[in-house]
mmCIF file with all atom_site columns, C-alpha atoms in Angstrom:
data_model
loop_
_atom_site.group_PDB
_atom_site.id
_atom_site.type_symbol
_atom_site.label_atom_id
_atom_site.label_alt_id
_atom_site.label_comp_id
_atom_site.label_asym_id
_atom_site.label_entity_id
_atom_site.label_seq_id
_atom_site.pdbx_PDB_ins_code
_atom_site.Cartn_x
_atom_site.Cartn_y
_atom_site.Cartn_z
_atom_site.occupancy
_atom_site.B_iso_or_equiv
_atom_site.pdbx_formal_charge
_atom_site.auth_seq_id
_atom_site.auth_comp_id
_atom_site.auth_asym_id
_atom_site.auth_atom_id
_atom_site.pdbx_PDB_model_num
ATOM 1   C CA . MET A 1 1   ? 0.000   0.000   0.000  1.00 0.00 ? 370 MET A CA 1
ATOM 2   C CA . THR A 1 2   ? 1.380   3.410   -0.930 1.00 0.00 ? 371 THR A CA 1
ATOM 3   C CA . GLU A 1 3   ? 1.557   6.463   1.344  1.00 0.00 ? 372 GLU A CA 1
ATOM 4   C CA . ASN A 1 4   ? -1.115  8.138   -0.794 1.00 0.00 ? 373 ASN A CA 1
ATOM 5   C CA . GLU A 1 5   ? -3.434  5.159   -0.294 1.00 0.00 ? 374 GLU A CA 1
ATOM 6   C CA . ILE A 1 6   ? -2.790  5.166   3.454  1.00 0.00 ? 375 ILE A CA 1
ATOM 7   C CA . ASN A 1 7   ? -3.456  8.912   3.648  1.00 0.00 ? 376 ASN A CA 1
ATOM 8   C CA . GLY A 1 8   ? -6.697  8.472   1.699  1.00 0.00 ? 377 GLY A CA 1
ATOM 9   C CA . ILE A 1 9   ? -7.831  5.748   4.086  1.00 0.00 ? 378 ILE A CA 1
ATOM 10  C CA . LEU A 1 10  ? -6.936  7.932   7.068  1.00 0.00 ? 379 LEU A CA 1
ATOM 11  C CA . ARG A 1 11  ? -8.965  10.860  5.682  1.00 0.00 ? 380 ARG A CA 1
ATOM 12  C CA . GLY A 1 12  ? -11.950 8.530   5.399  1.00 0.00 ? 381 GLY A CA 1
ATOM 13  C CA . HIS A 1 13  ? -11.478 7.372   8.996  1.00 0.00 ? 382 HIS A CA 1
ATOM 14  C CA . GLU A 1 14  ? -11.257 10.970  10.240 1.00 0.00 ? 383 GLU A CA 1
ATOM 15  C CA . ILE A 1 15  ? -14.603 11.859  8.633  1.00 0.00 ? 384 ILE A CA 1
ATOM 16  C CA . ARG A 1 16  ? -16.294 8.689   9.869  1.00 0.00 ? 385 ARG A CA 1
ATOM 17  C CA . ASN A 1 17  ? -14.812 9.046   13.377 1.00 0.00 ? 386 ASN A CA 1
ATOM 18  C CA . GLU A 1 18  ? -16.108 12.615  13.748 1.00 0.00 ? 387 GLU A CA 1
ATOM 19  C CA . GLU A 1 19  ? -19.592 11.456  12.773 1.00 0.00 ? 388 GLU A CA 1
ATOM 20  C CA . LEU A 1 20  ? -19.422 8.449   15.073 1.00 0.00 ? 389 LEU A CA 1
ATOM 21  C CA . LEU A 1 21  ? -18.312 10.561  18.058 1.00 0.00 ? 390 LEU A CA 1
ATOM 22  C CA . ARG A 1 22  ? -21.166 13.036  17.425 1.00 0.00 ? 391 ARG A CA 1
ATOM 23  C CA . THR A 1 23  ? -23.668 10.170  17.295 1.00 0.00 ? 392 THR A CA 1
ATOM 24  C CA . LEU A 1 24  ? -22.344 8.609   20.491 1.00 0.00 ? 393 LEU A CA 1
ATOM 25  C CA . GLN A 1 25  ? -22.415 11.962  22.272 1.00 0.00 ? 394 GLN A CA 1
ATOM 26  C CA . THR A 1 26  ? -26.039 12.599  21.273 1.00 0.00 ? 395 THR A CA 1
ATOM 27  C CA . LYS A 1 27  ? -26.899 9.191   22.741 1.00 0.00 ? 396 LYS A CA 1
ATOM 28  C CA . GLY A 1 28  ? -25.315 10.131  26.081 1.00 0.00 ? 397 GLY A CA 1
ATOM 29  C CA . VAL A 1 29  ? -22.100 8.115   25.799 1.00 0.00 ? 398 VAL A CA 1
ATOM 30  C CA . ALA A 1 30  ? -19.182 9.532   27.818 1.00 0.00 ? 399 ALA A CA 1
ATOM 31  C CA . LEU A 1 31  ? -16.554 9.919   25.092 1.00 0.00 ? 400 LEU A CA 1
ATOM 32  C CA . ASP A 1 32  ? -13.583 10.039  27.463 1.00 0.00 ? 401 ASP A CA 1
ATOM 33  C CA . LYS A 1 33  ? -14.389 6.923   29.521 1.00 0.00 ? 402 LYS A CA 1
ATOM 34  C CA . GLY A 1 34  ? -13.091 3.457   28.714 1.00 0.00 ? 403 GLY A CA 1
ATOM 35  C CA . ARG A 1 35  ? -15.587 0.983   27.305 1.00 0.00 ? 404 ARG A CA 1
ATOM 36  C CA . SER A 1 36  ? -15.618 -2.105  25.069 1.00 0.00 ? 405 SER A CA 1
ATOM 37  C CA . VAL A 1 37  ? -14.582 -1.103  21.569 1.00 0.00 ? 406 VAL A CA 1
ATOM 38  C CA . GLU A 1 38  ? -14.356 -3.434  18.574 1.00 0.00 ? 407 GLU A CA 1
ATOM 39  C CA . HIS A 1 39  ? -11.947 -2.737  15.721 1.00 0.00 ? 408 HIS A CA 1
ATOM 40  C CA . GLN A 1 40  ? -12.750 -4.312  12.339 1.00 0.00 ? 409 GLN A CA 1
ATOM 41  C CA . PHE A 1 41  ? -10.335 -5.545  9.658  1.00 0.00 ? 410 PHE A CA 1
ATOM 42  C CA . TRP A 1 42  ? -10.587 -7.314  6.282  1.00 0.00 ? 411 TRP A CA 1
ATOM 43  C CA . ALA A 1 43  ? -7.848  -9.663  5.077  1.00 0.00 ? 412 ALA A CA 1
ATOM 44  C CA . ASN A 1 44  ? -7.491  -11.454 1.755  1.00 0.00 ? 413 ASN A CA 1
ATOM 45  C CA . SER A 1 45  ? -6.572  -14.860 3.155  1.00 0.00 ? 414 SER A CA 1
ATOM 46  C CA . GLN A 1 46  ? -6.857  -16.969 6.275  1.00 0.00 ? 415 GLN A CA 1
ATOM 47  C CA . ARG A 1 47  ? -3.093  -16.822 6.752  1.00 0.00 ? 416 ARG A CA 1
ATOM 48  C CA . GLU A 1 48  ? -2.986  -13.010 6.606  1.00 0.00 ? 417 GLU A CA 1
ATOM 49  C CA . ALA A 1 49  ? -5.985  -12.801 8.945  1.00 0.00 ? 418 ALA A CA 1
ATOM 50  C CA . ALA A 1 50  ? -4.298  -15.119 11.455 1.00 0.00 ? 419 ALA A CA 1
ATOM 51  C CA . MET A 1 51  ? -1.006  -13.215 11.316 1.00 0.00 ? 420 MET A CA 1
ATOM 52  C CA . LEU A 1 52  ? -2.826  -9.894  11.800 1.00 0.00 ? 421 LEU A CA 1
ATOM 53  C CA . ALA A 1 53  ? -4.798  -11.360 14.709 1.00 0.00 ? 422 ALA A CA 1
ATOM 54  C CA . LYS A 1 54  ? -1.562  -12.549 16.334 1.00 0.00 ? 423 LYS A CA 1
ATOM 55  C CA . LYS A 1 55  ? -0.062  -9.046  16.125 1.00 0.00 ? 424 LYS A CA 1
ATOM 56  C CA . LEU A 1 56  ? -3.244  -7.496  17.504 1.00 0.00 ? 425 LEU A CA 1
ATOM 57  C CA . TYR A 1 57  ? -3.186  -9.954  20.413 1.00 0.00 ? 426 TYR A CA 1
ATOM 58  C CA . GLU A 1 58  ? 0.460   -9.080  21.096 1.00 0.00 ? 427 GLU A CA 1
ATOM 59  C CA . ARG A 1 59  ? -0.604  -5.418  21.290 1.00 0.00 ? 428 ARG A CA 1
ATOM 60  C CA . GLY A 1 60  ? -3.206  -6.132  23.961 1.00 0.00 ? 429 GLY A CA 1
ATOM 61  C CA . PHE A 1 61  ? -6.312  -6.685  21.864 1.00 0.00 ? 430 PHE A CA 1
ATOM 62  C CA . LEU A 1 62  ? -8.693  -9.586  22.444 1.00 0.00 ? 431 LEU A CA 1
ATOM 63  C CA . VAL A 1 63  ? -9.324  -11.325 19.123 1.00 0.00 ? 432 VAL A CA 1
ATOM 64  C CA . LEU A 1 64  ? -13.106 -11.721 18.915 1.00 0.00 ? 433 LEU A CA 1
ATOM 65  C CA . ALA A 1 65  ? -13.440 -13.238 15.445 1.00 0.00 ? 434 ALA A CA 1
ATOM 66  C CA . ILE A 1 66  ? -11.506 -14.557 12.484 1.00 0.00 ? 435 ILE A CA 1
ATOM 67  C CA . SER A 1 67  ? -14.006 -15.728 9.920  1.00 0.00 ? 436 SER A CA 1
ATOM 68  C CA . PRO A 1 68  ? -14.406 -16.073 6.161  1.00 0.00 ? 437 PRO A CA 1
ATOM 69  C CA . VAL A 1 69  ? -16.997 -13.939 4.418  1.00 0.00 ? 438 VAL A CA 1
ATOM 70  C CA . SER A 1 70  ? -18.231 -14.523 0.875  1.00 0.00 ? 439 SER A CA 1
ATOM 71  C CA . THR A 1 71  ? -18.392 -11.435 -1.291 1.00 0.00 ? 440 THR A CA 1
ATOM 72  C CA . GLU A 1 72  ? -20.781 -10.571 -4.114 1.00 0.00 ? 441 GLU A CA 1
ATOM 73  C CA . ASP A 1 73  ? -18.247 -11.776 -6.708 1.00 0.00 ? 442 ASP A CA 1
ATOM 74  C CA . ASP A 1 74  ? -17.891 -15.158 -4.907 1.00 0.00 ? 443 ASP A CA 1
ATOM 75  C CA . SER A 1 75  ? -14.410 -14.388 -3.616 1.00 0.00 ? 444 SER A CA 1
ATOM 76  C CA . LYS A 1 76  ? -13.576 -14.728 0.061  1.00 0.00 ? 445 LYS A CA 1
ATOM 77  C CA . LEU A 1 77  ? -12.420 -12.108 2.502  1.00 0.00 ? 446 LEU A CA 1
ATOM 78  C CA . TRP A 1 78  ? -11.509 -12.760 6.101  1.00 0.00 ? 447 TRP A CA 1
ATOM 79  C CA . ASN A 1 79  ? -13.090 -10.712 8.839  1.00 0.00 ? 448 ASN A CA 1
ATOM 80  C CA . VAL A 1 80  ? -10.909 -9.989  11.873 1.00 0.00 ? 449 VAL A CA 1
ATOM 81  C CA . GLU A 1 81  ? -12.513 -8.342  14.879 1.00 0.00 ? 450 GLU A CA 1
ATOM 82  C CA . ALA A 1 82  ? -10.442 -7.257  17.861 1.00 0.00 ? 451 ALA A CA 1
ATOM 83  C CA . GLY A 1 83  ? -11.763 -5.850  21.120 1.00 0.00 ? 452 GLY A CA 1
ATOM 84  C CA . VAL A 1 84  ? -10.157 -3.557  23.652 1.00 0.00 ? 453 VAL A CA 1
ATOM 85  C CA . GLN A 1 85  ? -11.171 -1.335  26.560 1.00 0.00 ? 454 GLN A CA 1
ATOM 86  C CA . GLN A 1 86  ? -10.767 2.161   25.171 1.00 0.00 ? 455 GLN A CA 1
ATOM 87  C CA . ALA A 1 87  ? -12.376 5.577   25.361 1.00 0.00 ? 456 ALA A CA 1
ATOM 88  C CA . PRO A 1 88  ? -14.183 6.494   22.140 1.00 0.00 ? 457 PRO A CA 1
ATOM 89  C CA . THR A 1 89  ? -11.967 9.578   21.811 1.00 0.00 ? 458 THR A CA 1
ATOM 90  C CA . VAL A 1 90  ? -8.922  7.288   21.813 1.00 0.00 ? 459 VAL A CA 1
ATOM 91  C CA . ALA A 1 91  ? -10.482 4.835   19.338 1.00 0.00 ? 460 ALA A CA 1
ATOM 92  C CA . ALA A 1 92  ? -11.303 7.789   17.063 1.00 0.00 ? 461 ALA A CA 1
ATOM 93  C CA . SER A 1 93  ? -7.862  9.388   17.280 1.00 0.00 ? 462 SER A CA 1
ATOM 94  C CA . ARG A 1 94  ? -5.686  9.785   14.212 1.00 0.00 ? 463 ARG A CA 1
ATOM 95  C CA . GLU A 1 95  ? -2.918  7.931   16.061 1.00 0.00 ? 464 GLU A CA 1
ATOM 96  C CA . ILE A 1 96  ? -5.005  4.780   16.519 1.00 0.00 ? 465 ILE A CA 1
ATOM 97  C CA . SER A 1 97  ? -6.401  4.964   12.992 1.00 0.00 ? 466 SER A CA 1
ATOM 98  C CA . GLU A 1 98  ? -2.913  5.322   11.552 1.00 0.00 ? 467 GLU A CA 1
ATOM 99  C CA . GLU A 1 99  ? -1.412  2.613   13.762 1.00 0.00 ? 468 GLU A CA 1
ATOM 100 C CA . LEU A 1 100 ? -4.108  0.091   12.830 1.00 0.00 ? 469 LEU A CA 1
ATOM 101 C CA . THR A 1 101 ? -4.167  1.083   9.144  1.00 0.00 ? 470 THR A CA 1
ATOM 102 C CA . ARG A 1 102 ? -0.408  0.576   8.880  1.00 0.00 ? 471 ARG A CA 1
ATOM 103 C CA . LEU A 1 103 ? -0.525  -2.666  10.869 1.00 0.00 ? 472 LEU A CA 1
ATOM 104 C CA . ALA A 1 104 ? -3.239  -4.049  8.593  1.00 0.00 ? 473 ALA A CA 1
ATOM 105 C CA . ALA A 1 105 ? -1.271  -3.032  5.496  1.00 0.00 ? 474 ALA A CA 1
ATOM 106 C CA . GLU A 1 106 ? 1.648   -5.192  6.695  1.00 0.00 ? 475 GLU A CA 1
ATOM 107 C CA . PHE A 1 107 ? -0.612  -8.204  6.123  1.00 0.00 ? 476 PHE A CA 1
ATOM 108 C CA . ASP A 1 108 ? -2.283  -7.029  2.914  1.00 0.00 ? 477 ASP A CA 1
ATOM 109 C CA . ALA A 1 109 ? -5.372  -6.256  4.982  1.00 0.00 ? 478 ALA A CA 1
ATOM 110 C CA . VAL A 1 110 ? -7.520  -3.172  5.527  1.00 0.00 ? 479 VAL A CA 1
ATOM 111 C CA . TYR A 1 111 ? -8.521  -1.522  8.785  1.00 0.00 ? 480 TYR A CA 1
ATOM 112 C CA . ASP A 1 112 ? -12.248 -0.806  8.453  1.00 0.00 ? 481 ASP A CA 1
ATOM 113 C CA . GLY A 1 113 ? -12.819 1.201   11.631 1.00 0.00 ? 482 GLY A CA 1
ATOM 114 C CA . TRP A 1 114 ? -14.298 0.719   15.076 1.00 0.00 ? 483 TRP A CA 1
ATOM 115 C CA . GLY A 1 115 ? -17.574 0.597   16.919 1.00 0.00 ? 484 GLY A CA 1
ATOM 116 C CA . THR A 1 116 ? -19.036 0.232   20.379 1.00 0.00 ? 485 THR A CA 1
ATOM 117 C CA . SER A 1 117 ? -22.367 -0.870  21.803 1.00 0.00 ? 486 SER A CA 1
ATOM 118 C CA . ILE A 1 118 ? -24.687 1.767   23.183 1.00 0.00 ? 487 ILE A CA 1
#
């Protein structure tokens, strides 16, 4: 993945994260308090998904799922979900988005963002 591609992905995360924080705030979620947050990734193979999951685990994440998903064109992607206790403001930070985008890119995967239950 090129720097331009990474920067484009990060711009998309920044826009989405601002919207997500606004939505959470309107629903009464304390944005600066730790809570269960799930980060979502897409990998092109089981091997890449497993290697990404291992690195996430080493960084303190709980791997919640590694599963194949069929796409509309009958190819397979691998979903990796990793949980962590984190404040929404931390999950939405450029630092976390960049760290996870670059980590995913090491395994030919894509960081798709984060979410939390309300």
